[in-house]
JSON list of C-alpha atoms in Angstrom, two decimals:
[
{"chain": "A", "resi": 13, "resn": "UNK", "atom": "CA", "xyz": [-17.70, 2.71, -8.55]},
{"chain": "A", "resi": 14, "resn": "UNK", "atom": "CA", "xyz": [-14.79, 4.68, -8.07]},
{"chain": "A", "resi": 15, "resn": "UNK", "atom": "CA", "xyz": [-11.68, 4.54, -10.70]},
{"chain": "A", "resi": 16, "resn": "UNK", "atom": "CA", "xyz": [-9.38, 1.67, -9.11]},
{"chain": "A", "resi": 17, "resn": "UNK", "atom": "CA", "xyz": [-5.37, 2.14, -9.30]},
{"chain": "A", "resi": 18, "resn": "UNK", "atom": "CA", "xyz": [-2.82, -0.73, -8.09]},
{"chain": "A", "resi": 19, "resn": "UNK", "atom": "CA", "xyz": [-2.39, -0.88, -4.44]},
{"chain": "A", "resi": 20, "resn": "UNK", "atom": "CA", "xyz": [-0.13, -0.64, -2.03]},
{"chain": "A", "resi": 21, "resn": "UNK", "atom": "CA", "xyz": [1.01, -2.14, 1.22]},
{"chain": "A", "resi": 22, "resn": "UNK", "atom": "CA", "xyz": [0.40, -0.61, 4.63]},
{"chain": "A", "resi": 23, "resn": "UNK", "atom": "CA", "xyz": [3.86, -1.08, 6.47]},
{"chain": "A", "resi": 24, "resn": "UNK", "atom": "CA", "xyz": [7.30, -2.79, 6.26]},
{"chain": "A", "resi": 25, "resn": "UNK", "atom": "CA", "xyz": [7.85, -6.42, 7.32]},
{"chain": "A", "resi": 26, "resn": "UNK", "atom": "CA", "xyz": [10.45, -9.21, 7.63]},
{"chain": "A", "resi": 27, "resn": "UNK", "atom": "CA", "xyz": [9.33, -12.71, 7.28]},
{"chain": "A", "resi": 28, "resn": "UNK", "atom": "CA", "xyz": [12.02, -15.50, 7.03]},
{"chain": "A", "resi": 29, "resn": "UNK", "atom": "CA", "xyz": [11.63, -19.18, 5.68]},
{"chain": "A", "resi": 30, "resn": "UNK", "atom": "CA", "xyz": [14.20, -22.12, 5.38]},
{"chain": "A", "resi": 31, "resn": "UNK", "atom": "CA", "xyz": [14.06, -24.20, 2.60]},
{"chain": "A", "resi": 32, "resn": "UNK", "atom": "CA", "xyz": [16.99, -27.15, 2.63]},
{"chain": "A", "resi": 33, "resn": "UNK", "atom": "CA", "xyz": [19.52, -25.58, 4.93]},
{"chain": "A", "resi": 34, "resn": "UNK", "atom": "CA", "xyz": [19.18, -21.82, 2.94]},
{"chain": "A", "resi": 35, "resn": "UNK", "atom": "CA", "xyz": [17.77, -19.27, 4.50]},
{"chain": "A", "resi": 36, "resn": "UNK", "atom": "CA", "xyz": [15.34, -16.57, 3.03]},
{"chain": "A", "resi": 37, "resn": "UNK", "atom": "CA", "xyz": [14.90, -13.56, 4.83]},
{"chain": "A", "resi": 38, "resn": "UNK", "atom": "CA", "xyz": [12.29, -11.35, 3.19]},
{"chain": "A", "resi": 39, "resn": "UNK", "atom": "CA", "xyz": [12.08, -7.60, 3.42]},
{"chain": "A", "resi": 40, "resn": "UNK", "atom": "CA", "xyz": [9.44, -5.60, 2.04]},
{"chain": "A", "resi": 41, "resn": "UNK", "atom": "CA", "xyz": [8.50, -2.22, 2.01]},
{"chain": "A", "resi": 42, "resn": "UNK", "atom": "CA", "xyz": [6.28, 0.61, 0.88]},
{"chain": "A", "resi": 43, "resn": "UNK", "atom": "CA", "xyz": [8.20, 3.52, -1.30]},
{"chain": "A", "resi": 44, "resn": "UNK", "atom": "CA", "xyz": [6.93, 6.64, -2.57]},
{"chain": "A", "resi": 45, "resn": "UNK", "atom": "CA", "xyz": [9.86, 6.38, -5.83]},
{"chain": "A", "resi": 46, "resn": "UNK", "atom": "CA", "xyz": [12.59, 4.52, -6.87]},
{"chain": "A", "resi": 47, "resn": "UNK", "atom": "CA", "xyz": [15.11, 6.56, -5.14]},
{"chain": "A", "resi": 48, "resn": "UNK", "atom": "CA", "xyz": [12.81, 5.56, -2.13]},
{"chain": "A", "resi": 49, "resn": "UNK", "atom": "CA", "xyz": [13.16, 1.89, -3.34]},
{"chain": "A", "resi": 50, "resn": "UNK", "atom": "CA", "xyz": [17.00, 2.22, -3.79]},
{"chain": "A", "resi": 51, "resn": "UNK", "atom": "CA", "xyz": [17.04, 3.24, -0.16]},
{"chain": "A", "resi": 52, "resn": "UNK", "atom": "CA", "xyz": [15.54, 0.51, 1.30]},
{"chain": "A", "resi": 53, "resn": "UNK", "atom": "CA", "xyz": [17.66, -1.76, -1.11]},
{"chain": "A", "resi": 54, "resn": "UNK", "atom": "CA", "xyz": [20.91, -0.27, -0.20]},
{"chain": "A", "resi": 55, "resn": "UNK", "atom": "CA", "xyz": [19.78, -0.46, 3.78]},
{"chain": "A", "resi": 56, "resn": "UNK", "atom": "CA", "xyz": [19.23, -4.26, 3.33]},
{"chain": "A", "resi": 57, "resn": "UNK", "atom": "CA", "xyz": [22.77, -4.99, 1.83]},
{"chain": "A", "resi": 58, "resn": "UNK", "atom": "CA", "xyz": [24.49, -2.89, 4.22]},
{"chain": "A", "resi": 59, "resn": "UNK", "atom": "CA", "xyz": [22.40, -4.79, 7.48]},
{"chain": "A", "resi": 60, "resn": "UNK", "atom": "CA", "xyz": [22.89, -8.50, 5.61]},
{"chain": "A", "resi": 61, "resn": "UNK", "atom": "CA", "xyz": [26.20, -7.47, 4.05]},
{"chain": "A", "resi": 62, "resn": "UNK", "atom": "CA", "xyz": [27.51, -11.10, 4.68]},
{"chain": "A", "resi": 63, "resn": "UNK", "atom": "CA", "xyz": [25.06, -12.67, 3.06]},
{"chain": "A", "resi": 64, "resn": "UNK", "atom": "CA", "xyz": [25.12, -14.59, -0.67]},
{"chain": "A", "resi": 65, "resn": "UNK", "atom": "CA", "xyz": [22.48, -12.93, -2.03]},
{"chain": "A", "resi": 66, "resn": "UNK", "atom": "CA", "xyz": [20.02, -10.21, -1.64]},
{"chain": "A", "resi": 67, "resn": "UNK", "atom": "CA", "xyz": [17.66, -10.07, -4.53]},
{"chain": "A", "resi": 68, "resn": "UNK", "atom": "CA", "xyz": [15.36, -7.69, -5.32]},
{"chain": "A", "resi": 69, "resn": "UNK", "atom": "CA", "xyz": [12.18, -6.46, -7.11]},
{"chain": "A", "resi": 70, "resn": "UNK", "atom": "CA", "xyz": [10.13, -2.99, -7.05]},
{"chain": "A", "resi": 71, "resn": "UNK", "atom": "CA", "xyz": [6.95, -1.87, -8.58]},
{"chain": "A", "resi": 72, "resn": "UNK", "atom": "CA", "xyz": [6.40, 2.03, -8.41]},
{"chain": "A", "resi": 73, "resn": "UNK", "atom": "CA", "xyz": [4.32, 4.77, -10.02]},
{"chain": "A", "resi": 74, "resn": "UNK", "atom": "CA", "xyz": [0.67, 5.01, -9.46]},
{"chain": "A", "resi": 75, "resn": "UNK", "atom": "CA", "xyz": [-0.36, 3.37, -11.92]},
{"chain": "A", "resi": 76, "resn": "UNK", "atom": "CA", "xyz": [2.17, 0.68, -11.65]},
{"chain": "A", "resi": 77, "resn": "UNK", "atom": "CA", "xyz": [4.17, 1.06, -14.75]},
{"chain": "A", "resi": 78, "resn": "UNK", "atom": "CA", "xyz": [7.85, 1.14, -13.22]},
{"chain": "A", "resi": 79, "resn": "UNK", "atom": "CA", "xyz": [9.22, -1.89, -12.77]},
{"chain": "A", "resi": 80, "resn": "UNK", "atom": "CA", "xyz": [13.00, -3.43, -11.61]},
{"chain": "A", "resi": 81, "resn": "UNK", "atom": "CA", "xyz": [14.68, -6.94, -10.33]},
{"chain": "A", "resi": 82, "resn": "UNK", "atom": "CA", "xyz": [17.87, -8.16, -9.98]},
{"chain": "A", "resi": 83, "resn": "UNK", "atom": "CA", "xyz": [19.07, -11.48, -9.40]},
{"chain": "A", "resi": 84, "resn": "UNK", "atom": "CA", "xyz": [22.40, -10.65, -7.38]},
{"chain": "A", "resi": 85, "resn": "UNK", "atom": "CA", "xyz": [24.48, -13.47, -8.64]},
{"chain": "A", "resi": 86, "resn": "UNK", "atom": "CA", "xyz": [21.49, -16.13, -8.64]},
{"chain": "A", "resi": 87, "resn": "UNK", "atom": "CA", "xyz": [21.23, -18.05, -12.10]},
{"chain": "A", "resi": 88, "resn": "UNK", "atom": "CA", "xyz": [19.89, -15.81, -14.63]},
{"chain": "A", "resi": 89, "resn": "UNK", "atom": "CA", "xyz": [15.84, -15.45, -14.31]},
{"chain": "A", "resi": 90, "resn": "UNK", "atom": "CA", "xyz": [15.61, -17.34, -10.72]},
{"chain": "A", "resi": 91, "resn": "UNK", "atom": "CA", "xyz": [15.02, -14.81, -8.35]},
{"chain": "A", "resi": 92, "resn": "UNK", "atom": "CA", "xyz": [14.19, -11.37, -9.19]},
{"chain": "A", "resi": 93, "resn": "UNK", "atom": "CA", "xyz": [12.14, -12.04, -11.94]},
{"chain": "A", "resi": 94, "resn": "UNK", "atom": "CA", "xyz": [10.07, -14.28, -9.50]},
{"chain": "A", "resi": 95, "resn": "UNK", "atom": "CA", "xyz": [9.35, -12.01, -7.19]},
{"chain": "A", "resi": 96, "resn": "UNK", "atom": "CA", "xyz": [8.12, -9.24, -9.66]},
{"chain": "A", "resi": 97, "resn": "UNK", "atom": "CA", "xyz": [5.65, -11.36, -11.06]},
{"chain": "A", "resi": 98, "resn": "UNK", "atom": "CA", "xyz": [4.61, -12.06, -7.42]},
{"chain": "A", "resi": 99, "resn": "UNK", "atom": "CA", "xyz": [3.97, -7.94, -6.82]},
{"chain": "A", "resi": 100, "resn": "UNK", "atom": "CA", "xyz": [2.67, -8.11, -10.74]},
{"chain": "A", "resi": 101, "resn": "UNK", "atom": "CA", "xyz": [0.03, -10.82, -9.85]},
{"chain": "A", "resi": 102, "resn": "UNK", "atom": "CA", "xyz": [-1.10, -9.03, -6.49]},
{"chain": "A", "resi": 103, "resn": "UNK", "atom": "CA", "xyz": [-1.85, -6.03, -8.38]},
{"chain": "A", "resi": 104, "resn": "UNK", "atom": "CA", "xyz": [0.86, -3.50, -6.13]},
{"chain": "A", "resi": 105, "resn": "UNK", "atom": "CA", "xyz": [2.87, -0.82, -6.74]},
{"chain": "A", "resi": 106, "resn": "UNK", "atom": "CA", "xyz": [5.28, 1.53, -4.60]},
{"chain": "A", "resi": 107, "resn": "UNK", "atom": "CA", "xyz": [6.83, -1.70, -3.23]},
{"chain": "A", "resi": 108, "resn": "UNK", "atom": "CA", "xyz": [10.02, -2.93, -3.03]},
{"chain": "A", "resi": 109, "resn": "UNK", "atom": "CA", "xyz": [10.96, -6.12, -2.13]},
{"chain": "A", "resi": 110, "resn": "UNK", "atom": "CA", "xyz": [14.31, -7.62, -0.70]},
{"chain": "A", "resi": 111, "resn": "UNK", "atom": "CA", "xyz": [15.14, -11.34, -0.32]},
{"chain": "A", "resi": 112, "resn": "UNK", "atom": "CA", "xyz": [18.16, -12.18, 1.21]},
{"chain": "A", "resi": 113, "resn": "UNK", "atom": "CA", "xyz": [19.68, -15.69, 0.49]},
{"chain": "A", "resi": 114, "resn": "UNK", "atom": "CA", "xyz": [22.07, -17.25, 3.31]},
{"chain": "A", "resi": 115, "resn": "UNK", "atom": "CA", "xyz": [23.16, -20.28, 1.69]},
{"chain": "A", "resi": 116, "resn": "UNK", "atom": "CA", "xyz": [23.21, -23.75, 3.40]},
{"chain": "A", "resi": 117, "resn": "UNK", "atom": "CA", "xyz": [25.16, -25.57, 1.71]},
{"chain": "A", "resi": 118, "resn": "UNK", "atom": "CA", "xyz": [22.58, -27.12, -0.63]},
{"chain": "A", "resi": 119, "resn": "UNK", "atom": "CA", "xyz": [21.84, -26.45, -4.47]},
{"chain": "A", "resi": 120, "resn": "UNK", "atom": "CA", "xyz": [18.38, -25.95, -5.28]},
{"chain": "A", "resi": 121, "resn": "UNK", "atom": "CA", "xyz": [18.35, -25.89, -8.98]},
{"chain": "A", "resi": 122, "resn": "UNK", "atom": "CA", "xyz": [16.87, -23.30, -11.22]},
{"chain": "A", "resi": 123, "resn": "UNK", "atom": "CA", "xyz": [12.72, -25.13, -9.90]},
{"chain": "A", "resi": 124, "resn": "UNK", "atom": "CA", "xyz": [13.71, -24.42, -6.59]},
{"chain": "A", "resi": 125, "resn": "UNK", "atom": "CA", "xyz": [15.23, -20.98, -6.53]},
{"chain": "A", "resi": 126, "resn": "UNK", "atom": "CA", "xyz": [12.21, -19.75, -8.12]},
{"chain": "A", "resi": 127, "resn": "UNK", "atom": "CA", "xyz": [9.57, -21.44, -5.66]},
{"chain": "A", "resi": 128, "resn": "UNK", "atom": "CA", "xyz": [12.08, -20.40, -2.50]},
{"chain": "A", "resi": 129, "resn": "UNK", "atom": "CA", "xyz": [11.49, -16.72, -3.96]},
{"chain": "A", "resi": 130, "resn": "UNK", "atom": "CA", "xyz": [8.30, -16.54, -4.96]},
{"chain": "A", "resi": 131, "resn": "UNK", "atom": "CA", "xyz": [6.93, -18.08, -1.83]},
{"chain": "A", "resi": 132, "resn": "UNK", "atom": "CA", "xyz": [9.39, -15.92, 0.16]},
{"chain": "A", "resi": 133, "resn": "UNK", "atom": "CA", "xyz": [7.60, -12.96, -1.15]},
{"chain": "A", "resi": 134, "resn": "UNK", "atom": "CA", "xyz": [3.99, -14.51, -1.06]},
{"chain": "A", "resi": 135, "resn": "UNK", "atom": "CA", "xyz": [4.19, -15.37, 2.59]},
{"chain": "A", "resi": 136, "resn": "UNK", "atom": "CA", "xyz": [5.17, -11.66, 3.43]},
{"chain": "A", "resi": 137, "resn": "UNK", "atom": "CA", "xyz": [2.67, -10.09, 1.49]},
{"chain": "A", "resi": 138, "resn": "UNK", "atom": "CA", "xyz": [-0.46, -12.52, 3.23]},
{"chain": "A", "resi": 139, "resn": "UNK", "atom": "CA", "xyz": [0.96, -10.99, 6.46]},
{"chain": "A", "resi": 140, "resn": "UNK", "atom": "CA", "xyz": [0.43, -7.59, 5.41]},
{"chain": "A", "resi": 141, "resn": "UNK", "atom": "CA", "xyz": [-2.84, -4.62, 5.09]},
{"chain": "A", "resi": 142, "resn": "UNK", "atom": "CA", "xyz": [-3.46, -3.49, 1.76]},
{"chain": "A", "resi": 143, "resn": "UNK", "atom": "CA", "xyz": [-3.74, 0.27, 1.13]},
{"chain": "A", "resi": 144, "resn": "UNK", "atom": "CA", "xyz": [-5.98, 0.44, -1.58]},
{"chain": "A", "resi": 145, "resn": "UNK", "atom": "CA", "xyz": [-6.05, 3.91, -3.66]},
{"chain": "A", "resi": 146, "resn": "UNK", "atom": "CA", "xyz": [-8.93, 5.29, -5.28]},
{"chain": "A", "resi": 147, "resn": "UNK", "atom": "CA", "xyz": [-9.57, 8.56, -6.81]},
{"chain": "A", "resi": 148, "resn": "UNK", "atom": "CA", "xyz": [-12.18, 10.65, -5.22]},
{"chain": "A", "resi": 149, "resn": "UNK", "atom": "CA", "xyz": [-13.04, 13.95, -5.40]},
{"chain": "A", "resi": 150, "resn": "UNK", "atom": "CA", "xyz": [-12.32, 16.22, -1.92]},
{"chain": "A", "resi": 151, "resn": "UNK", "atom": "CA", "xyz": [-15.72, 17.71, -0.09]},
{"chain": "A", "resi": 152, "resn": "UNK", "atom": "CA", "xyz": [-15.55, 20.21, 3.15]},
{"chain": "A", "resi": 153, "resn": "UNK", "atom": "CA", "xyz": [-18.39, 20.69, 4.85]},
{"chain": "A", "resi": 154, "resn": "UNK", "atom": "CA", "xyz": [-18.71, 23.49, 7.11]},
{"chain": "A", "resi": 155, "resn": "UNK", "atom": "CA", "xyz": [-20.88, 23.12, 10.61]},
{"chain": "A", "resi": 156, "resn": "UNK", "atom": "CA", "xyz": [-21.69, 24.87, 13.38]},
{"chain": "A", "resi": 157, "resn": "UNK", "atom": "CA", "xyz": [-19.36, 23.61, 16.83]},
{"chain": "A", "resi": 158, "resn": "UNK", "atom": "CA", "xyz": [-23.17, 22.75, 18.80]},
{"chain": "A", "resi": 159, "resn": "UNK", "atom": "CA", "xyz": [-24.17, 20.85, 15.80]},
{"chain": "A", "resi": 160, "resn": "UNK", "atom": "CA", "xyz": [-20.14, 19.02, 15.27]},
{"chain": "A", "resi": 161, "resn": "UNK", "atom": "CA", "xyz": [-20.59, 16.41, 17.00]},
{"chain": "A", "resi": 162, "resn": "UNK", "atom": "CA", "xyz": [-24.20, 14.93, 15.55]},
{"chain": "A", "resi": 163, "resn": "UNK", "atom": "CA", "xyz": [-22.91, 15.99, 11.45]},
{"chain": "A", "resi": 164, "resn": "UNK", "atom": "CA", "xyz": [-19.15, 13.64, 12.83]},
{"chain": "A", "resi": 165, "resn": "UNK", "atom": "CA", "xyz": [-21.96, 11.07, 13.47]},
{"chain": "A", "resi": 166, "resn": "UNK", "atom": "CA", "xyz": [-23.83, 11.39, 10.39]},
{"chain": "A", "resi": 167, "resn": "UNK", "atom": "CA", "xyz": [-20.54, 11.27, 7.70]},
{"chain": "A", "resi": 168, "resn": "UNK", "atom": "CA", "xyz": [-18.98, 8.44, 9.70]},
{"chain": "A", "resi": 169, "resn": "UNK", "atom": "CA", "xyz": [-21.98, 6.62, 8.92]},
{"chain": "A", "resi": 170, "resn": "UNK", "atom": "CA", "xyz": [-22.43, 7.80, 5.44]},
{"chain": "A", "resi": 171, "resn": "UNK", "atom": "CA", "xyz": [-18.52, 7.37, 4.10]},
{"chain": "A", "resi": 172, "resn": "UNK", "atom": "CA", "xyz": [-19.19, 3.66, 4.83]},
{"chain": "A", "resi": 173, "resn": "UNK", "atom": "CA", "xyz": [-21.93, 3.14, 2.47]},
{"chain": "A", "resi": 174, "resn": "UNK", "atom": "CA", "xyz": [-20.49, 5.45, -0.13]},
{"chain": "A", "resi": 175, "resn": "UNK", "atom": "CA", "xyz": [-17.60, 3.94, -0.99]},
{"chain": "A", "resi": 176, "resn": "UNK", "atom": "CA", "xyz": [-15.98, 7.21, 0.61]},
{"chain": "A", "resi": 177, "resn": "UNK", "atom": "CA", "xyz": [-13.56, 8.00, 3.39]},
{"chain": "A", "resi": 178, "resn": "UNK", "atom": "CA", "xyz": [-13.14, 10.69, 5.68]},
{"chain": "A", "resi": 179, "resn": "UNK", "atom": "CA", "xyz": [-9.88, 13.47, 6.33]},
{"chain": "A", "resi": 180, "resn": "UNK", "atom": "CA", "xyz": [-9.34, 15.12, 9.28]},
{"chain": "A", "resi": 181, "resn": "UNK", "atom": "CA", "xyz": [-11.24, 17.60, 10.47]},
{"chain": "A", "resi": 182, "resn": "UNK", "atom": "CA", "xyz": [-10.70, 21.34, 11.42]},
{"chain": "A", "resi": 183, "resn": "UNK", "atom": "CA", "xyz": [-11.68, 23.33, 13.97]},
{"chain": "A", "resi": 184, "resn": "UNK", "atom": "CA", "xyz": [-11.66, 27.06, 13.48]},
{"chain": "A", "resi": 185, "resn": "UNK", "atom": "CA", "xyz": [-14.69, 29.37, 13.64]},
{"chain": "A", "resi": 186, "resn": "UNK", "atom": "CA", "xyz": [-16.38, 26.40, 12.53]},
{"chain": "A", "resi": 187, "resn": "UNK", "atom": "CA", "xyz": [-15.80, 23.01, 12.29]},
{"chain": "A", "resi": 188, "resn": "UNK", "atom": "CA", "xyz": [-14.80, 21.82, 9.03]},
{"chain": "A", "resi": 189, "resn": "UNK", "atom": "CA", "xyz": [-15.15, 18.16, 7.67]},
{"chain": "A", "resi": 190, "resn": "UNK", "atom": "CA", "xyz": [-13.25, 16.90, 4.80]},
{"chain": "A", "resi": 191, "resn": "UNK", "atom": "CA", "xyz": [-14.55, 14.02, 2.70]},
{"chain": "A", "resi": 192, "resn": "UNK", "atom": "CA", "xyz": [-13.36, 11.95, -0.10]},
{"chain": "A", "resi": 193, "resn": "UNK", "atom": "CA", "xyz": [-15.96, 10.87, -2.03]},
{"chain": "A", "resi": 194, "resn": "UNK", "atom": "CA", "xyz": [-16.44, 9.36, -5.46]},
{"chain": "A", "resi": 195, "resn": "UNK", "atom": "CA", "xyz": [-17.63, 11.61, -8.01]},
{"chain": "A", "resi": 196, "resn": "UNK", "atom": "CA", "xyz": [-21.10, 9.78, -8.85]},
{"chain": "A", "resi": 197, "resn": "UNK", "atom": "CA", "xyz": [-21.83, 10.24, -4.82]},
{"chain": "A", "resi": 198, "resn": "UNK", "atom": "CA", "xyz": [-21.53, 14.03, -4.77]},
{"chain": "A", "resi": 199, "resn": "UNK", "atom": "CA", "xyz": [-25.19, 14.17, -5.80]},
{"chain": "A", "resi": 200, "resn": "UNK", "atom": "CA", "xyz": [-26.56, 11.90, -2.72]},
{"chain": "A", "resi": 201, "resn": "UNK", "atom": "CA", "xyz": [-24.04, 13.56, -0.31]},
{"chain": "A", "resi": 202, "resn": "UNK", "atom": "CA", "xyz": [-25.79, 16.94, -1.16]},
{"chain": "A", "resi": 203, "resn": "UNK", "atom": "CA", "xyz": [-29.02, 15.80, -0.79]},
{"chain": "A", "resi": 204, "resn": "UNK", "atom": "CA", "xyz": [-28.55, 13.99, 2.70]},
{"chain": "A", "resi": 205, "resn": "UNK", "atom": "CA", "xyz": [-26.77, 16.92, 4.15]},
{"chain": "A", "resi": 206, "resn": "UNK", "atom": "CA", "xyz": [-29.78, 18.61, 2.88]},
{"chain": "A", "resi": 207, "resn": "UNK", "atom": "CA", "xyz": [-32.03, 16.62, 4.65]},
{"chain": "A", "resi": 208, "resn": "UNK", "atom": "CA", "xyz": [-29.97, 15.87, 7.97]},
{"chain": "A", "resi": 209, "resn": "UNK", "atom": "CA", "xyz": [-29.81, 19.77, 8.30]},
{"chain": "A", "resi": 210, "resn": "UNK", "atom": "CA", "xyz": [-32.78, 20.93, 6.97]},
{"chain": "A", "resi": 211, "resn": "UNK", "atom": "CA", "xyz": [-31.51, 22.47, 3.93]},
{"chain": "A", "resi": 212, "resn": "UNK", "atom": "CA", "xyz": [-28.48, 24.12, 6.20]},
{"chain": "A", "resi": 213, "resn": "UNK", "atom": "CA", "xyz": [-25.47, 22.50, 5.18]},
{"chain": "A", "resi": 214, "resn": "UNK", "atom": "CA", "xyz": [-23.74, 22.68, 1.69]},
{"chain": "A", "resi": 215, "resn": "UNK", "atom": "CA", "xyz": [-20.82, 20.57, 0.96]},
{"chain": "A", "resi": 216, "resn": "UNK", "atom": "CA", "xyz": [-18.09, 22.31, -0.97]},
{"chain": "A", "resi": 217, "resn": "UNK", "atom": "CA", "xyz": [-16.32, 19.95, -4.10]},
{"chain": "A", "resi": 218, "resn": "UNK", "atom": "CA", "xyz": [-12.58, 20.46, -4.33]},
{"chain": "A", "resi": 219, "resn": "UNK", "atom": "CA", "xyz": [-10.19, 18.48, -6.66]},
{"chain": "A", "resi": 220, "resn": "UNK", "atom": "CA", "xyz": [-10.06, 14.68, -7.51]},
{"chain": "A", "resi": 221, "resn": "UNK", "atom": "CA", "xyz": [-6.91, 12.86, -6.42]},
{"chain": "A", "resi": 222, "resn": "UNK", "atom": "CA", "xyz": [-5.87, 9.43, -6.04]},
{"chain": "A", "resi": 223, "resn": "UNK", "atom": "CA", "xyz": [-6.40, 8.42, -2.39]},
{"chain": "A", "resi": 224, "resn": "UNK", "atom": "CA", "xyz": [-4.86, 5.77, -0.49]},
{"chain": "A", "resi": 225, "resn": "UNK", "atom": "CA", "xyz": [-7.38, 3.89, 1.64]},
{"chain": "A", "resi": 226, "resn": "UNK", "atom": "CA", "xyz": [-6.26, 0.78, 4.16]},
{"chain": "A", "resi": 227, "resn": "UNK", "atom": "CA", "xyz": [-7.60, -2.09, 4.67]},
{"chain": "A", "resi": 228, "resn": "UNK", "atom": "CA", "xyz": [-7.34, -5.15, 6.43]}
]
């Protein structure tokens, strides 16, 4: 298996619930820092400026250990905190979430606040792809343009019982696949490019990096 890092989320969404009058507008959005985070934050407030509150919580870093929430005026430990152990418990990371409160009129008490954000946040994130991130090591492999088109066939086919995805490939005086494959797979790569080609093709290891791969 392939070393596993905290995920990520594939796009930014809105979702909006109303819980006794109050409305809960959720924003939440993939971020490459916590400048990136701050961003999106600052956006929010400046789009739902009128609003009571817009609370917030961010998980960043690849492995996940960066972490921020702020209540915005709600009582101490009934919003942000919420919604980071919501990202926590889903296992994500360069995300940032934003929940803006528009207040009807009707307390909720400290039980309520923190279901109205949690579930604010947990409805969002079932609407959303996961891009799951995996390190694998890089492999080019180098083809004739007669033969492209049968090898494209071949490593489509063999990425998805590998565990392994594919990069894009380049055409120059040859065209050039990249793959990312886990390290234990190199081996069985080699020898089915071996046999496919008859002993022609040699894939080429690069680096290991964390790669982000989606999924629905």
């Amino acid at each position: 298996m392939p070393a596993a890092f905290p995920s990520t989320i594939a796009h930014t969404l809105e979702h909006e619930i109303v819980i006794t009058k109050s409305r809960f507008i959720m924003t939440v959005a993939p971020v490459t820092s916590v400048e990136d985070a701050d961003r999106v934050i600052a956006d929010v407030r400046r789009r739902r400026w009128d609003a009571r509150h817009n609370c917030t919580a961010m998980v960043t870093g690849v492995l996940g250990d960066q972490a921020r929430s702020s209540d915005d005026g709600e009582p101490s430990g009934t919003a942000g905190v919420p919604m980071l152990e919501v990202l926590r418990r889903r296992g994500l990371t360069d995300v940032v979430a934003v929940v803006t409160r528009y207040f009807g009129g009707v307390k909720l008490g400290a039980g309520g606040l923190v279901r109205a954000y949690s579930t604010s946040v947990s409805e969002a994130l079932d609407l959303l792809p996961l891009v799951r991130r995996r390190a694998l090591t890089r492999v080019t492999v180098d083809t004739p343009h007669a033969d492209a088109g049968r090898i494209d066939n071949v490593l489509r086919e063999w990425v998805r019982h590998h565990e392994a995805t594919l990069g894009e490939p380049a055409y120059g005086q040859a065209a050039t696949f990249e793959l990312w494959v886990p390290a234990d797979e190199i081996g069985a790569l080699r020898a089915d490019l071996a046999a496919t080609s008859g002993g022609v093709l040699e894939p080429v290891v690069g680096a290991e990096r964390v790669v982000d791969v989606t999924t629905s």
